[in-house]
Amino acid sequence: MMIPFYKMHGLGNDFVVMDERTERFGLTPARIAALSDRHRGIGCDQFVVLRPACRAGADVFVRFFNADGSESGACGNASRCVADLLRQQGGGASSVLQTQAGLLAARIDAPGEVTVDMGPPALGWRDVPLACEIDTLHLPIDGDPAAASMGNPHVTFFMTDLPDPHEAGPALERHPLFPERANVGFARIMSRGALRLRVWERGSGLTLACGSGACATVVNAVRRGLVDRTCRVDMDGGSLTITWRAADDHVLMTGPAVTSFVGTVDLDGYPS
Ligand SMILES: N[C@H](CCC[C@H](N)C(=O)O)C(=O)O
């Protein structure tokens, strides 16, 4: 069964996008993980599935899956890519994405430049979620991190020298304090308007960029009084501009979206 897919990326955080708006392809977690494998499959950080929207005002329902097959409520870089894909398919400059974390408004600012309203952060311990009632601004973990949710769990360590995320990332991703695991951000403040970030992502490992991680990191940095509400986030793959808007508590994320290629894959060769 030959199925088309789009290969896309946001700052090198890459995706396979499959469109199930008219037909289902039996995309189980096992099949998604096999397709996401960089040696035996197509290869990607996240696998994105489009479904018909079922909430009023939404243009499409988008589901995000990590390379290990686990599902996430949010994926900022992929959200920008889906918005650009809708534009390529004849949509206008504005679209609304239905996600597990809520409705996201997206706007094409210029070709390949997209702003997504990621909605408000969730800052309570149950929201992240954490395993017990704890102040999310100072977690009882070495390095005194903060935690926040952008529809997915993020823990942020503020440091002067960024470590190799491969060293501490895997254990922190699965720390007992995070019952749904966590995306682990390592951030260095450069000024009131800029920070450097590397993220060990839940279910995918180190990526070149993490959109929801950039949002959560700016939120946590503002909460700590370290940066202003509009901040540039520099990651290995490039930079995003994040604004945590005081007027409505929403977090806006602006950055690129790229279609690398379109392909087809025979799903019969992958486990169901
Ligand atoms: N690994 C994340 C999902 C992808 C997030 C990242 N790629 C982004 O751009 O937000 C999680 O399991 O919550």
PDB file of C-alpha atoms and ligand atoms in Angstrom, residues 10 13-15 45-46 64-68 70-80 118 150-154 173 180-183 199-205 207 209-215 240 253, ligand 1:
ATOM      1  CA  GLY A  10      11.358  23.518  11.640  1.00  0.00           C
ATOM      2  CA  ASN A  13      13.513  19.370  14.015  1.00  0.00           C
ATOM      3  CA  ASP A  14      12.145  17.067  11.374  1.00  0.00           C
ATOM      4  CA  PHE A  15       8.829  15.422  10.695  1.00  0.00           C
ATOM      5  CA  ASP A  45      12.018  13.272  15.229  1.00  0.00           C
ATOM      6  CA  GLN A  46       8.237  13.361  15.235  1.00  0.00           C
ATOM      7  CA  PHE A  64       1.954  14.418  17.161  1.00  0.00           C
ATOM      8  CA  PHE A  65       3.931  11.232  17.815  1.00  0.00           C
ATOM      9  CA  ASN A  66       7.522  10.961  18.953  1.00  0.00           C
ATOM     10  CA  ALA A  67      10.051   8.655  17.302  1.00  0.00           C
ATOM     11  CA  ASP A  68       9.367   6.029  19.993  1.00  0.00           C
ATOM     12  CA  SER A  70       4.501   7.933  22.134  1.00  0.00           C
ATOM     13  CA  GLU A  71       1.949  10.692  21.562  1.00  0.00           C
ATOM     14  CA  SER A  72       2.441  14.293  22.624  1.00  0.00           C
ATOM     15  CA  GLY A  73      -0.187  16.993  23.094  1.00  0.00           C
ATOM     16  CA  ALA A  74       2.020  19.626  21.491  1.00  0.00           C
ATOM     17  CA  CYS A  75       4.783  20.094  18.964  1.00  0.00           C
ATOM     18  CA  GLY A  76       5.573  23.709  18.182  1.00  0.00           C
ATOM     19  CA  ASN A  77       7.860  23.210  15.196  1.00  0.00           C
ATOM     20  CA  ALA A  78       5.468  20.742  13.597  1.00  0.00           C
ATOM     21  CA  SER A  79       2.547  23.104  14.196  1.00  0.00           C
ATOM     22  CA  ARG A  80       4.276  25.735  12.077  1.00  0.00           C
ATOM     23  CA  MET A 118       0.592  28.145  21.413  1.00  0.00           C
ATOM     24  CA  MET A 150       2.705  23.878  26.803  1.00  0.00           C
ATOM     25  CA  GLY A 151       0.389  20.954  26.333  1.00  0.00           C
ATOM     26  CA  ASN A 152       3.380  18.727  26.996  1.00  0.00           C
ATOM     27  CA  PRO A 153       5.711  18.493  29.990  1.00  0.00           C
ATOM     28  CA  HIS A 154       8.912  20.576  30.121  1.00  0.00           C
ATOM     29  CA  GLU A 173      13.378  12.460  31.030  1.00  0.00           C
ATOM     30  CA  GLU A 180       4.398  11.227  31.915  1.00  0.00           C
ATOM     31  CA  ARG A 181       8.162  11.719  31.443  1.00  0.00           C
ATOM     32  CA  ALA A 182       9.423  15.166  30.454  1.00  0.00           C
ATOM     33  CA  ASN A 183      11.231  17.166  27.797  1.00  0.00           C
ATOM     34  CA  VAL A 199      16.526  20.093  24.581  1.00  0.00           C
ATOM     35  CA  TRP A 200      16.595  16.364  25.262  1.00  0.00           C
ATOM     36  CA  GLU A 201      13.111  15.571  23.995  1.00  0.00           C
ATOM     37  CA  ARG A 202      10.755  13.035  25.539  1.00  0.00           C
ATOM     38  CA  GLY A 203      10.503  10.091  23.179  1.00  0.00           C
ATOM     39  CA  SER A 204      12.968  11.453  20.607  1.00  0.00           C
ATOM     40  CA  GLY A 205      16.198  12.446  22.364  1.00  0.00           C
ATOM     41  CA  THR A 207      16.809  17.454  18.587  1.00  0.00           C
ATOM     42  CA  ALA A 209      15.252  22.567  17.939  1.00  0.00           C
ATOM     43  CA  CYS A 210      12.166  22.250  20.139  1.00  0.00           C
ATOM     44  CA  GLY A 211       9.343  24.740  19.643  1.00  0.00           C
ATOM     45  CA  SER A 212       7.272  23.949  22.720  1.00  0.00           C
ATOM     46  CA  GLY A 213      10.554  23.735  24.637  1.00  0.00           C
ATOM     47  CA  ALA A 214      11.478  27.241  23.520  1.00  0.00           C
ATOM     48  CA  CYS A 215       8.068  28.449  24.712  1.00  0.00           C
ATOM     49  CA  LEU A 240      12.755  31.251  17.296  1.00  0.00           C
ATOM     50  CA  MET A 253       6.122  31.404  18.617  1.00  0.00           C
TER      51      MET A 253
HETATM   52  N1  LIG B   1       8.990  15.443  22.380  1.00  0.00           N
HETATM   53  C1  LIG B   1       7.823  16.295  22.680  1.00  0.00           C
HETATM   54  C2  LIG B   1       6.967  16.512  21.417  1.00  0.00           C
HETATM   55  C3  LIG B   1       7.696  17.313  20.338  1.00  0.00           C
HETATM   56  C4  LIG B   1       8.103  18.664  20.826  1.00  0.00           C
HETATM   57  C5  LIG B   1       9.052  19.446  19.921  1.00  0.00           C
HETATM   58  N2  LIG B   1       9.556  18.763  18.760  1.00  0.00           N
HETATM   59  C6  LIG B   1       8.432  20.783  19.553  1.00  0.00           C
HETATM   60  O1  LIG B   1       8.780  21.353  18.495  1.00  0.00           O
HETATM   61  O2  LIG B   1       7.629  21.296  20.375  1.00  0.00           O
HETATM   62  C7  LIG B   1       6.966  15.628  23.761  1.00  0.00           C
HETATM   63  O3  LIG B   1       6.936  14.397  23.833  1.00  0.00           O
HETATM   64  O4  LIG B   1       6.302  16.363  24.503  1.00  0.00           O
END
